[in-house]
Amino acid sequence: MSNSSNFNVRFYIRRDHVNKDGTSAIMVRVTVNGERAVFSSKLSVDPKLWDNEANRAIGTSRVVKELNRTLEDIRATIRSHYYELERYEALVTAEKVRNAFLGITVRTESILQLFKELLEEYKALEGISKSKATVQKYTRCYKRVEQFLKTKYKLSDMPLVEIDHKFIVDFECYLRTVSKCNENTSAKFLQTFKMVIIRARNNGYIKGDPFSNYKIRLKRVDRGYLSEEELERLRSTPITSKRVAQVRDVFLFCCYTGLAYIDLKLLREDNIRTSFDGKQWIMTHRHKTDTVVNVPILDIPMELLARYKGQCKNGYLLPILSNQKCNQYLKDVAKACKIDKNITFHMARHTFATTVTLSQGVPIESVSKMLGHTNIKTTQIYARITNQKISRDMEALAEKMRAKQNAVVDDDREYDEF
């Protein structure tokens, strides 16, 4: 018997079946956590010589001694397989122990093997339930883990059970030093890698969680936004280059609608609809999350739609370059408009949340809905409370307080006259 309370190996004979020579087969019963697996030892013994309590043959003859030694060797081998499986498997079963003893190969899961399976699954779902960006994100992370294993451990892969807290810490160190990733890029790689570990746990390949005592820290980055004055300068500044002017107009459209680049790129004529209030709305779904986005169209974006009406092919509304090209031309836009900020296309979304809506008194719940967020905490990253908004809010409060104070004074006067 093993020292472990949940593991047991016993031998017994098949008394219901006697061989032609009068012996009975000796069977092996492996028990793990109450689950049993039975198989033949390929040995046999005279039933009269078998002690069921002692799990061995009785006697001092050479044949009996040899038989008992063989049974102990079998027991020791089964123990060895059990402890080996316990080391590398999240869940050890009696069947796995039996298979290991009989030479039936048990697959040992490795990190890159599992990662590759997940990646292939995501590639198959690209355009269905997974976006191209998601597939690219997991592909990049896979390559980083692969490079890390080669650099740190000189390995092409590693068993999942060897992924521990130290592995995570070392991987972060590798990302920050060798790969030269900044804090947030490293954190995002770790977030992606954590999803692979979660899959490993859900599939029962590992017991613990290497991330249990590890906190992934994302540093809050102020992505910036355009102020009211900068937004007006952007709108009114003449730009001679047709291509640069088009990028400015597309960026401006997003400043007043809050659309992300990919959602604007996919925007078609059938996404512009008359809503319940008789006004024109953008009605679409976010490409990233497939959440519904409904945004009333203000005057400025309506003018921009009219400006480019009929100029784009296949029903698209605005001339859209690649995201990279747009960001390059936006540097020229900033220079032409004398805006001393590193303008990127995504800044339009932040500008809509902060300057166009929240600062003008639009409730954050409405802003969140128009941005297609499912959590207001996400919206809070985009929408900032500006000093102008604080000033207006406090002035409104001051007016209310003055009105109350004047009302109290008037009441006192009426009382005195009485």
CSV table of N, CA and C in Angstrom, one decimal, residues 42-181:
chain,number,residue,atom,x,y,z
A,42,LYS,N,-0.7,-10.9,-15.2
A,42,LYS,CA,-0.1,-11.9,-16.1
A,42,LYS,C,0.6,-13.0,-15.3
A,43,LEU,N,0.2,-13.0,-14.0
A,43,LEU,CA,0.8,-14.1,-13.1
A,43,LEU,C,-0.4,-14.9,-12.6
A,44,SER,N,-0.1,-16.1,-12.1
A,44,SER,CA,-1.1,-17.0,-11.5
A,44,SER,C,-0.5,-17.7,-10.3
A,45,VAL,N,-1.4,-18.3,-9.5
A,45,VAL,CA,-1.0,-18.9,-8.3
A,45,VAL,C,-2.1,-20.0,-7.9
A,46,ASP,N,-1.6,-21.0,-7.2
A,46,ASP,CA,-2.6,-22.0,-6.6
A,46,ASP,C,-3.4,-21.3,-5.6
A,47,PRO,N,-4.8,-21.3,-5.7
A,47,PRO,CA,-5.7,-20.6,-4.8
A,47,PRO,C,-5.4,-21.0,-3.3
A,48,LYS,N,-4.9,-22.2,-3.1
A,48,LYS,CA,-4.7,-22.7,-1.7
A,48,LYS,C,-3.5,-21.9,-1.1
A,49,LEU,N,-2.6,-21.4,-2.0
A,49,LEU,CA,-1.5,-20.7,-1.4
A,49,LEU,C,-1.6,-19.1,-1.4
A,50,TRP,N,-2.8,-18.7,-1.6
A,50,TRP,CA,-3.0,-17.2,-1.7
A,50,TRP,C,-3.6,-16.7,-0.4
A,51,ASP,N,-3.0,-15.7,0.2
A,51,ASP,CA,-3.5,-15.0,1.4
A,51,ASP,C,-4.1,-13.6,1.0
A,52,ASN,N,-5.4,-13.6,1.0
A,52,ASN,CA,-6.0,-12.4,0.5
A,52,ASN,C,-5.8,-11.1,1.4
A,53,GLU,N,-5.6,-11.4,2.7
A,53,GLU,CA,-5.4,-10.2,3.6
A,53,GLU,C,-4.0,-9.7,3.4
A,54,ALA,N,-3.0,-10.6,3.2
A,54,ALA,CA,-1.6,-10.2,3.1
A,54,ALA,C,-1.3,-9.7,1.7
A,55,ASN,N,-2.2,-10.0,0.7
A,55,ASN,CA,-1.9,-9.6,-0.7
A,55,ASN,C,-0.7,-10.4,-1.3
A,56,ARG,N,-0.5,-11.6,-0.9
A,56,ARG,CA,0.7,-12.3,-1.3
A,56,ARG,C,0.5,-13.8,-1.2
A,57,ALA,N,1.4,-14.6,-1.8
A,57,ALA,CA,1.3,-16.0,-1.7
A,57,ALA,C,1.9,-16.5,-0.4
A,58,ILE,N,1.5,-17.6,0.1
A,58,ILE,CA,2.0,-18.2,1.4
A,58,ILE,C,3.0,-19.3,1.1
A,59,GLY,N,4.1,-19.3,1.9
A,59,GLY,CA,5.0,-20.4,1.7
A,59,GLY,C,6.4,-19.9,1.6
A,60,THR,N,7.4,-20.8,1.7
A,60,THR,CA,8.8,-20.5,1.7
A,60,THR,C,9.5,-21.1,0.5
A,61,SER,N,8.8,-21.7,-0.4
A,61,SER,CA,9.4,-22.4,-1.6
A,61,SER,C,10.0,-21.3,-2.5
A,62,ARG,N,10.9,-21.7,-3.4
A,62,ARG,CA,11.6,-20.8,-4.3
A,62,ARG,C,10.5,-20.1,-5.2
A,63,VAL,N,9.5,-20.9,-5.7
A,63,VAL,CA,8.5,-20.4,-6.6
A,63,VAL,C,7.7,-19.3,-5.9
A,64,VAL,N,7.3,-19.6,-4.7
A,64,VAL,CA,6.5,-18.6,-4.0
A,64,VAL,C,7.3,-17.3,-3.7
A,65,LYS,N,8.5,-17.4,-3.3
A,65,LYS,CA,9.4,-16.3,-3.0
A,65,LYS,C,9.5,-15.4,-4.3
A,66,GLU,N,9.8,-16.1,-5.4
A,66,GLU,CA,9.9,-15.4,-6.7
A,66,GLU,C,8.7,-14.7,-7.1
A,67,LEU,N,7.5,-15.3,-6.9
A,67,LEU,CA,6.2,-14.7,-7.2
A,67,LEU,C,6.0,-13.5,-6.3
A,68,ASN,N,6.3,-13.6,-5.0
A,68,ASN,CA,6.0,-12.4,-4.2
A,68,ASN,C,7.0,-11.2,-4.5
A,69,ARG,N,8.2,-11.6,-4.9
A,69,ARG,CA,9.2,-10.5,-5.3
A,69,ARG,C,8.6,-9.8,-6.6
A,70,THR,N,8.1,-10.6,-7.5
A,70,THR,CA,7.6,-10.0,-8.7
A,70,THR,C,6.4,-9.1,-8.4
A,71,LEU,N,5.5,-9.5,-7.5
A,71,LEU,CA,4.4,-8.7,-7.1
A,71,LEU,C,4.8,-7.4,-6.5
A,72,GLU,N,5.9,-7.4,-5.7
A,72,GLU,CA,6.4,-6.2,-5.0
A,72,GLU,C,7.0,-5.3,-6.1
A,73,ASP,N,7.6,-5.9,-7.1
A,73,ASP,CA,8.2,-5.0,-8.2
A,73,ASP,C,7.0,-4.3,-8.9
A,74,ILE,N,5.9,-5.1,-9.2
A,74,ILE,CA,4.8,-4.5,-9.9
A,74,ILE,C,4.2,-3.3,-9.0
A,75,ARG,N,4.1,-3.6,-7.7
A,75,ARG,CA,3.6,-2.5,-6.8
A,75,ARG,C,4.5,-1.3,-6.9
A,76,ALA,N,5.8,-1.5,-6.8
A,76,ALA,CA,6.7,-0.4,-6.8
A,76,ALA,C,6.7,0.4,-8.1
A,77,THR,N,6.5,-0.3,-9.2
A,77,THR,CA,6.4,0.3,-10.6
A,77,THR,C,5.2,1.2,-10.7
A,78,ILE,N,4.1,0.6,-10.2
A,78,ILE,CA,2.8,1.3,-10.2
A,78,ILE,C,2.9,2.6,-9.4
A,79,ARG,N,3.5,2.5,-8.2
A,79,ARG,CA,3.7,3.7,-7.3
A,79,ARG,C,4.5,4.8,-8.1
A,80,SER,N,5.6,4.3,-8.8
A,80,SER,CA,6.4,5.3,-9.5
A,80,SER,C,5.6,6.0,-10.6
A,81,HIS,N,4.8,5.3,-11.3
A,81,HIS,CA,3.9,5.9,-12.3
A,81,HIS,C,2.9,6.9,-11.7
A,82,TYR,N,2.4,6.5,-10.5
A,82,TYR,CA,1.4,7.4,-9.8
A,82,TYR,C,2.1,8.7,-9.5
A,83,TYR,N,3.3,8.6,-8.8
A,83,TYR,CA,3.9,9.9,-8.4
A,83,TYR,C,4.4,10.7,-9.6
A,84,GLU,N,4.8,10.1,-10.7
A,84,GLU,CA,5.2,10.8,-11.9
A,84,GLU,C,3.9,11.5,-12.5
A,85,LEU,N,2.8,10.8,-12.5
A,85,LEU,CA,1.6,11.5,-13.0
A,85,LEU,C,1.2,12.6,-12.1
A,86,GLU,N,1.3,12.4,-10.8
A,86,GLU,CA,0.9,13.5,-9.8
A,86,GLU,C,1.7,14.7,-10.0
A,87,ARG,N,3.0,14.5,-10.5
A,87,ARG,CA,3.8,15.7,-10.7
A,87,ARG,C,3.4,16.5,-11.9
A,88,TYR,N,3.0,15.8,-13.0
A,88,TYR,CA,2.8,16.4,-14.3
A,88,TYR,C,1.3,16.6,-14.7
A,89,GLU,N,0.4,16.0,-14.0
A,89,GLU,CA,-1.0,16.0,-14.3
A,89,GLU,C,-1.8,16.8,-13.3
A,90,ALA,N,-2.8,17.6,-13.7
A,90,ALA,CA,-3.6,18.2,-12.8
A,90,ALA,C,-4.6,17.3,-12.1
A,91,LEU,N,-5.0,16.2,-12.8
A,91,LEU,CA,-5.9,15.3,-12.3
A,91,LEU,C,-5.4,13.9,-12.6
A,92,VAL,N,-5.1,13.1,-11.5
A,92,VAL,CA,-4.6,11.8,-11.7
A,92,VAL,C,-5.7,10.8,-11.4
A,93,THR,N,-6.0,9.9,-12.3
A,93,THR,CA,-7.0,8.9,-12.2
A,93,THR,C,-6.4,7.5,-12.1
A,94,ALA,N,-7.2,6.5,-11.6
A,94,ALA,CA,-6.8,5.1,-11.6
A,94,ALA,C,-6.5,4.6,-13.0
A,95,GLU,N,-7.4,5.1,-14.0
A,95,GLU,CA,-7.2,4.7,-15.4
A,95,GLU,C,-5.9,5.1,-15.9
A,96,LYS,N,-5.5,6.4,-15.6
A,96,LYS,CA,-4.2,6.9,-16.1
A,96,LYS,C,-3.0,6.1,-15.5
A,97,VAL,N,-3.1,5.7,-14.2
A,97,VAL,CA,-2.1,5.0,-13.6
A,97,VAL,C,-2.0,3.6,-14.3
A,98,ARG,N,-3.1,2.9,-14.5
A,98,ARG,CA,-3.1,1.6,-15.2
A,98,ARG,C,-2.5,1.8,-16.6
A,99,ASN,N,-2.9,2.8,-17.3
A,99,ASN,CA,-2.4,2.9,-18.7
A,99,ASN,C,-0.9,3.2,-18.7
A,100,ALA,N,-0.4,4.0,-17.7
A,100,ALA,CA,1.0,4.2,-17.7
A,100,ALA,C,1.8,2.9,-17.4
A,101,PHE,N,1.2,2.1,-16.5
A,101,PHE,CA,1.9,0.8,-16.2
A,101,PHE,C,1.9,-0.1,-17.4
A,102,LEU,N,0.8,-0.1,-18.1
A,102,LEU,CA,0.7,-1.0,-19.3
A,102,LEU,C,1.3,-0.5,-20.5
A,103,GLY,N,1.9,0.7,-20.4
A,103,GLY,CA,2.7,1.3,-21.5
A,103,GLY,C,1.8,2.0,-22.5
A,104,ILE,N,0.6,2.3,-22.1
A,104,ILE,CA,-0.3,3.2,-23.0
A,104,ILE,C,0.1,4.6,-22.7
A,105,THR,N,0.5,5.3,-23.8
A,105,THR,CA,1.0,6.6,-23.6
A,105,THR,C,0.0,7.6,-23.2
A,106,VAL,N,0.3,8.4,-22.2
A,106,VAL,CA,-0.6,9.5,-21.7
A,106,VAL,C,0.0,10.8,-22.2
A,107,ARG,N,-0.8,11.6,-22.9
A,107,ARG,CA,-0.3,12.8,-23.5
A,107,ARG,C,-0.1,13.8,-22.4
A,108,THR,N,1.1,14.4,-22.4
A,108,THR,CA,1.5,15.5,-21.5
A,108,THR,C,1.3,16.8,-22.2
A,109,GLU,N,0.5,17.7,-21.7
A,109,GLU,CA,0.2,19.0,-22.4
A,109,GLU,C,1.4,19.9,-22.1
A,110,SER,N,1.7,20.7,-23.2
A,110,SER,CA,2.7,21.7,-23.1
A,110,SER,C,2.1,23.1,-23.4
A,111,ILE,N,2.8,24.1,-23.0
A,111,ILE,CA,2.3,25.4,-23.1
A,111,ILE,C,2.1,25.9,-24.6
A,112,LEU,N,3.1,25.7,-25.4
A,112,LEU,CA,3.0,26.2,-26.8
A,112,LEU,C,2.1,25.3,-27.6
A,113,GLN,N,2.0,24.0,-27.2
A,113,GLN,CA,1.1,23.1,-27.9
A,113,GLN,C,-0.3,23.6,-27.7
A,114,LEU,N,-0.7,23.9,-26.4
A,114,LEU,CA,-2.0,24.4,-26.1
A,114,LEU,C,-2.2,25.7,-26.7
A,115,PHE,N,-1.2,26.6,-26.7
A,115,PHE,CA,-1.3,27.9,-27.2
A,115,PHE,C,-1.6,27.9,-28.7
A,116,LYS,N,-0.9,26.9,-29.4
A,116,LYS,CA,-1.1,26.8,-30.8
A,116,LYS,C,-2.5,26.3,-31.2
A,117,GLU,N,-3.0,25.4,-30.4
A,117,GLU,CA,-4.4,24.9,-30.6
A,117,GLU,C,-5.4,26.0,-30.4
A,118,LEU,N,-5.2,26.9,-29.4
A,118,LEU,CA,-6.1,28.0,-29.2
A,118,LEU,C,-6.0,29.0,-30.4
A,119,LEU,N,-4.8,29.2,-30.9
A,119,LEU,CA,-4.5,30.1,-32.0
A,119,LEU,C,-5.2,29.6,-33.2
A,120,GLU,N,-5.1,28.3,-33.5
A,120,GLU,CA,-5.7,27.7,-34.7
A,120,GLU,C,-7.3,27.9,-34.6
A,121,GLU,N,-7.8,27.7,-33.4
A,121,GLU,CA,-9.2,27.8,-33.2
A,121,GLU,C,-9.7,29.3,-33.5
A,122,TYR,N,-8.9,30.2,-33.0
A,122,TYR,CA,-9.2,31.7,-33.2
A,122,TYR,C,-9.1,32.0,-34.7
A,123,LYS,N,-8.1,31.5,-35.4
A,123,LYS,CA,-8.0,31.7,-36.8
A,123,LYS,C,-9.2,31.2,-37.6
A,124,ALA,N,-9.7,30.0,-37.2
A,124,ALA,CA,-10.9,29.5,-37.8
A,124,ALA,C,-12.1,30.3,-37.6
A,125,LEU,N,-12.1,31.0,-36.4
A,125,LEU,CA,-13.3,31.8,-36.1
A,125,LEU,C,-13.1,33.3,-36.5
A,126,GLU,N,-12.0,33.6,-37.2
A,126,GLU,CA,-11.8,35.0,-37.6
A,126,GLU,C,-12.9,35.4,-38.6
A,127,GLY,N,-13.5,36.6,-38.3
A,127,GLY,CA,-14.5,37.1,-39.1
A,127,GLY,C,-15.9,36.5,-38.8
A,128,ILE,N,-15.9,35.5,-37.8
A,128,ILE,CA,-17.2,35.0,-37.3
A,128,ILE,C,-17.4,35.5,-35.9
A,129,SER,N,-16.6,35.0,-35.0
A,129,SER,CA,-16.8,35.5,-33.6
A,129,SER,C,-15.5,36.1,-33.1
A,130,LYS,N,-14.4,36.1,-33.9
A,130,LYS,CA,-13.1,36.7,-33.5
A,130,LYS,C,-12.7,37.6,-34.6
A,131,SER,N,-12.2,38.8,-34.1
A,131,SER,CA,-11.7,39.8,-35.1
A,131,SER,C,-10.3,39.5,-35.5
A,132,LYS,N,-9.9,40.1,-36.6
A,132,LYS,CA,-8.5,40.0,-37.1
A,132,LYS,C,-7.6,40.5,-36.1
A,133,ALA,N,-7.9,41.6,-35.4
A,133,ALA,CA,-7.1,42.2,-34.3
A,133,ALA,C,-6.8,41.2,-33.2
A,134,THR,N,-7.8,40.5,-32.8
A,134,THR,CA,-7.7,39.5,-31.7
A,134,THR,C,-6.7,38.4,-32.2
A,135,VAL,N,-6.9,37.9,-33.4
A,135,VAL,CA,-6.0,36.8,-33.9
A,135,VAL,C,-4.6,37.3,-33.9
A,136,GLN,N,-4.4,38.6,-34.4
A,136,GLN,CA,-3.0,39.2,-34.4
A,136,GLN,C,-2.4,39.3,-33.0
A,137,LYS,N,-3.3,39.7,-32.1
A,137,LYS,CA,-2.8,39.8,-30.7
A,137,LYS,C,-2.3,38.5,-30.1
A,138,TYR,N,-3.0,37.5,-30.3
A,138,TYR,CA,-2.6,36.1,-29.8
A,138,TYR,C,-1.4,35.6,-30.6
A,139,THR,N,-1.3,35.9,-31.9
A,139,THR,CA,-0.2,35.5,-32.7
A,139,THR,C,1.1,36.1,-32.1
A,140,ARG,N,1.0,37.4,-31.9
A,140,ARG,CA,2.2,38.2,-31.3
A,140,ARG,C,2.6,37.6,-30.0
A,141,CYS,N,1.6,37.3,-29.1
A,141,CYS,CA,1.9,36.8,-27.8
A,141,CYS,C,2.6,35.4,-27.9
A,142,TYR,N,2.0,34.6,-28.8
A,142,TYR,CA,2.6,33.2,-29.0
A,142,TYR,C,4.1,33.3,-29.4
A,143,LYS,N,4.4,34.3,-30.3
A,143,LYS,CA,5.8,34.4,-30.7
A,143,LYS,C,6.7,34.9,-29.5
A,144,ARG,N,6.1,35.8,-28.7
A,144,ARG,CA,6.9,36.3,-27.5
A,144,ARG,C,7.2,35.1,-26.6
A,145,VAL,N,6.2,34.3,-26.3
A,145,VAL,CA,6.4,33.2,-25.4
A,145,VAL,C,7.4,32.2,-26.0
A,146,GLU,N,7.3,31.9,-27.3
A,146,GLU,CA,8.2,31.0,-28.0
A,146,GLU,C,9.7,31.5,-27.9
A,147,GLN,N,9.9,32.8,-28.1
A,147,GLN,CA,11.2,33.4,-28.0
A,147,GLN,C,11.7,33.4,-26.6
A,148,PHE,N,10.8,33.6,-25.6
A,148,PHE,CA,11.2,33.6,-24.2
A,148,PHE,C,11.7,32.2,-23.8
A,149,LEU,N,11.0,31.2,-24.2
A,149,LEU,CA,11.4,29.8,-23.9
A,149,LEU,C,12.8,29.5,-24.4
A,150,LYS,N,13.0,29.9,-25.6
A,150,LYS,CA,14.3,29.7,-26.3
A,150,LYS,C,15.5,30.4,-25.6
A,151,THR,N,15.1,31.7,-25.2
A,151,THR,CA,16.2,32.6,-24.6
A,151,THR,C,16.5,32.2,-23.2
A,152,LYS,N,15.4,32.0,-22.4
A,152,LYS,CA,15.6,31.7,-20.9
A,152,LYS,C,15.9,30.3,-20.6
A,153,TYR,N,15.2,29.4,-21.3
A,153,TYR,CA,15.3,28.0,-20.9
A,153,TYR,C,16.0,27.1,-22.0
A,154,LYS,N,16.3,27.7,-23.1
A,154,LYS,CA,16.9,26.9,-24.2
A,154,LYS,C,15.9,25.7,-24.6
A,155,LEU,N,14.6,26.0,-24.6
A,155,LEU,CA,13.6,25.0,-24.9
A,155,LEU,C,12.7,25.4,-26.0
A,156,SER,N,12.2,24.4,-26.8
A,156,SER,CA,11.3,24.7,-27.8
A,156,SER,C,9.8,24.6,-27.3
A,157,ASP,N,9.7,24.1,-26.1
A,157,ASP,CA,8.3,24.0,-25.5
A,157,ASP,C,8.5,23.6,-24.0
A,158,MET,N,7.5,23.7,-23.2
A,158,MET,CA,7.6,23.4,-21.8
A,158,MET,C,6.3,22.8,-21.3
A,159,PRO,N,6.3,21.7,-20.4
A,159,PRO,CA,5.1,21.2,-19.9
A,159,PRO,C,4.3,22.2,-19.1
A,160,LEU,N,3.0,22.2,-19.2
A,160,LEU,CA,2.2,23.2,-18.6
A,160,LEU,C,2.4,23.2,-17.1
A,161,VAL,N,2.6,22.0,-16.5
A,161,VAL,CA,2.7,21.9,-15.0
A,161,VAL,C,3.9,22.6,-14.5
A,162,GLU,N,4.9,23.0,-15.4
A,162,GLU,CA,6.1,23.7,-15.0
A,162,GLU,C,5.9,25.2,-15.0
A,163,ILE,N,4.8,25.7,-15.5
A,163,ILE,CA,4.5,27.1,-15.6
A,163,ILE,C,4.1,27.5,-14.2
A,164,ASP,N,4.9,28.3,-13.5
A,164,ASP,CA,4.6,28.7,-12.1
A,164,ASP,C,4.8,30.2,-12.0
A,165,HIS,N,4.7,30.7,-10.7
A,165,HIS,CA,4.8,32.1,-10.5
A,165,HIS,C,6.1,32.7,-11.0
A,166,LYS,N,7.2,32.0,-10.8
A,166,LYS,CA,8.5,32.5,-11.2
A,166,LYS,C,8.5,32.6,-12.7
A,167,PHE,N,7.9,31.7,-13.5
A,167,PHE,CA,7.8,31.8,-14.9
A,167,PHE,C,7.2,33.1,-15.3
A,168,ILE,N,6.1,33.4,-14.7
A,168,ILE,CA,5.4,34.7,-15.0
A,168,ILE,C,6.3,35.9,-14.8
A,169,VAL,N,6.9,35.9,-13.6
A,169,VAL,CA,7.8,37.0,-13.3
A,169,VAL,C,9.0,37.1,-14.3
A,170,ASP,N,9.5,36.0,-14.6
A,170,ASP,CA,10.7,36.0,-15.6
A,170,ASP,C,10.2,36.4,-17.0
A,171,PHE,N,9.0,36.0,-17.3
A,171,PHE,CA,8.4,36.4,-18.6
A,171,PHE,C,8.2,37.9,-18.7
A,172,GLU,N,7.7,38.5,-17.6
A,172,GLU,CA,7.6,40.0,-17.6
A,172,GLU,C,8.9,40.7,-17.7
A,173,CYS,N,9.9,40.1,-17.0
A,173,CYS,CA,11.3,40.7,-17.0
A,173,CYS,C,11.8,40.6,-18.4
A,174,TYR,N,11.6,39.5,-19.1
A,174,TYR,CA,12.1,39.3,-20.5
A,174,TYR,C,11.4,40.4,-21.4
A,175,LEU,N,10.1,40.6,-21.2
A,175,LEU,CA,9.4,41.5,-22.0
A,175,LEU,C,9.9,42.9,-21.9
A,176,ARG,N,10.2,43.3,-20.6
A,176,ARG,CA,10.6,44.7,-20.3
A,176,ARG,C,12.1,44.9,-20.7
A,177,THR,N,12.9,43.9,-20.6
A,177,THR,CA,14.4,44.0,-20.9
A,177,THR,C,14.8,43.6,-22.3
A,178,VAL,N,14.6,42.4,-22.6
A,178,VAL,CA,15.1,41.9,-23.9
A,178,VAL,C,14.2,42.4,-25.0
A,179,SER,N,12.8,42.3,-24.8
A,179,SER,CA,11.9,42.8,-25.9
A,179,SER,C,11.7,44.3,-25.9
A,180,LYS,N,12.2,45.0,-24.8
A,180,LYS,CA,12.1,46.4,-24.8
A,180,LYS,C,10.6,46.9,-24.8
A,181,CYS,N,9.7,46.1,-24.3
A,181,CYS,CA,8.3,46.6,-24.2
A,181,CYS,C,8.1,47.5,-23.0
